[in-house]
Amino acid sequence: MQMAHSTHRGVVVLRVTGEVDMTNAGQVQVALTKALAAAQRGVVVELAVEFFDSAGLVMLVEANRQAAEAGAPFGIVATARAAKQPVMMTGLHELLTMFDDVEAAVGAFAPAAHTD
C-alpha cells in the first residue's frame, strides 16, 4: 500500500494505491486524521486500490465521523472496482459522499472563483 497527498484549492487529496486490509488500514486512518487537521476546505480520499477489505470500510466510516465532528467536508473517489464494489454492496455509498473523480470532488468542496 502506498499513499500520496496533494492539495488542490485548499482540499487535501489522499491517493491510496495497492492493497488496503487489516494490516495497513490504520496507517490510512492516521493519514486521513492528519489530512483532516490540515485541510482548509475538506479531504478527498482517492481509492485506486487493487484490494480493499472490511478494515478499509471501517476506516472510511471512522474518517467520515471525524470529518463530521470537525465540520469538514469528506469525500471518496472509488473508481477502482476493488474499492467501489464493497462500498456499494454494504450500502456505505448512502452514508459517504462519493464522486466520480478528484476534479469533481475538489470542485464541490472548493468551487473555482469566477471572473467576469
Coordinates of C-alpha atoms in Angstrom, one line a residue:
M1 CA 0.0 0.0 0.0
Q2 CA 1.2 3.4 -0.9
M3 CA -0.2 6.9 -0.2
A4 CA 0.5 10.3 -1.7
H5 CA -1.2 13.5 -0.8
S6 CA -1.6 16.8 -2.6
T7 CA -3.6 20.0 -2.0
H8 CA -5.9 21.5 -4.6
R9 CA -7.6 24.8 -3.7
G10 CA -7.4 24.0 0.0
V11 CA -8.7 20.5 -0.4
V12 CA -6.4 17.7 0.7
V13 CA -6.4 14.7 -1.6
L14 CA -5.0 11.5 -0.3
R15 CA -4.4 8.9 -3.1
V16 CA -4.2 5.3 -1.9
T17 CA -2.8 2.6 -4.1
G18 CA -2.1 -1.1 -3.7
E19 CA -4.0 -3.1 -1.1
V20 CA -5.9 -1.9 2.0
D21 CA -6.5 -4.5 4.6
M22 CA -6.4 -5.1 8.3
T23 CA -2.6 -4.9 8.3
N24 CA -2.4 -1.3 7.0
A25 CA -5.9 0.4 7.2
G26 CA -4.7 2.0 10.5
Q27 CA -1.9 3.8 8.5
V28 CA -4.5 5.2 6.1
Q29 CA -6.6 6.3 9.1
V30 CA -3.7 8.1 10.6
A31 CA -3.0 9.9 7.3
L32 CA -6.7 10.8 7.0
T33 CA -6.8 12.2 10.5
K34 CA -3.7 14.4 9.7
A35 CA -5.3 15.5 6.4
L36 CA -8.5 16.5 8.2
A37 CA -6.4 18.6 10.6
A38 CA -4.5 20.3 7.8
A39 CA -7.3 20.8 5.3
Q40 CA -8.8 24.2 4.8
R41 CA -11.8 23.1 2.7
G42 CA -12.1 19.3 3.0
V43 CA -10.5 16.0 2.4
V44 CA -10.9 13.6 -0.5
V45 CA -9.6 10.0 -0.4
E46 CA -8.9 8.5 -3.8
L47 CA -9.0 4.7 -3.6
A48 CA -7.0 3.5 -6.6
V49 CA -6.6 0.1 -5.0
E50 CA -6.3 -3.5 -6.1
F51 CA -7.8 -4.9 -2.8
F52 CA -10.0 -3.3 -0.2
D53 CA -11.4 -5.3 2.7
S54 CA -13.7 -4.7 5.7
A55 CA -10.9 -2.9 7.6
G56 CA -10.9 -0.3 4.8
L57 CA -14.6 0.1 5.1
V58 CA -14.4 0.7 8.9
M59 CA -11.6 3.2 8.2
L60 CA -13.8 5.1 5.8
V61 CA -16.7 5.2 8.3
E62 CA -14.4 6.5 11.0
A63 CA -12.9 9.2 8.8
N64 CA -16.4 10.3 7.8
R65 CA -17.3 10.5 11.5
Q66 CA -14.1 12.5 12.3
A67 CA -14.8 14.9 9.4
A68 CA -18.4 15.4 10.5
E69 CA -17.2 16.2 14.1
A70 CA -14.7 18.7 12.6
G71 CA -17.3 20.2 10.3
A72 CA -15.0 19.4 7.3
P73 CA -16.3 18.0 4.0
F74 CA -15.1 14.5 3.3
G75 CA -15.4 12.6 0.0
I76 CA -14.5 9.4 -1.6
V77 CA -13.3 8.7 -5.1
A78 CA -13.6 5.0 -5.6
T79 CA -13.4 4.2 -9.3
A80 CA -11.4 1.0 -8.8
R81 CA -13.8 -1.9 -8.7
A82 CA -11.9 -3.3 -5.7
A83 CA -13.0 -0.3 -3.6
K84 CA -16.2 0.7 -5.2
Q85 CA -17.9 -2.7 -5.1
P86 CA -17.6 -3.2 -1.3
V87 CA -18.8 0.4 -0.6
M88 CA -21.8 -0.2 -2.8
M89 CA -22.6 -3.7 -1.6
T90 CA -22.6 -2.6 2.0
G91 CA -24.7 0.5 1.4
L92 CA -22.0 2.8 2.6
H93 CA -22.5 4.9 -0.6
E94 CA -25.6 6.2 1.2
L95 CA -23.5 7.4 4.1
L96 CA -20.4 8.6 2.3
T97 CA -20.1 11.4 -0.2
M98 CA -18.8 9.8 -3.4
F99 CA -17.5 11.4 -6.5
D100 CA -16.6 10.1 -10.0
D101 CA -13.2 11.8 -10.0
V102 CA -10.9 14.0 -7.9
E103 CA -11.7 17.1 -10.0
A104 CA -15.4 16.8 -9.2
A105 CA -14.7 16.4 -5.5
V106 CA -12.4 19.4 -5.4
G107 CA -14.9 21.4 -7.4
A108 CA -17.7 20.5 -4.9
F109 CA -15.7 21.4 -1.9
A110 CA -13.8 24.4 -3.3
P111 CA -15.5 25.9 -6.3
A112 CA -13.3 27.9 -8.6
A113 CA -13.6 31.6 -8.4
H114 CA -15.4 33.0 -11.4
T115 CA -14.2 36.2 -13.0
D116 CA -16.3 38.2 -15.4

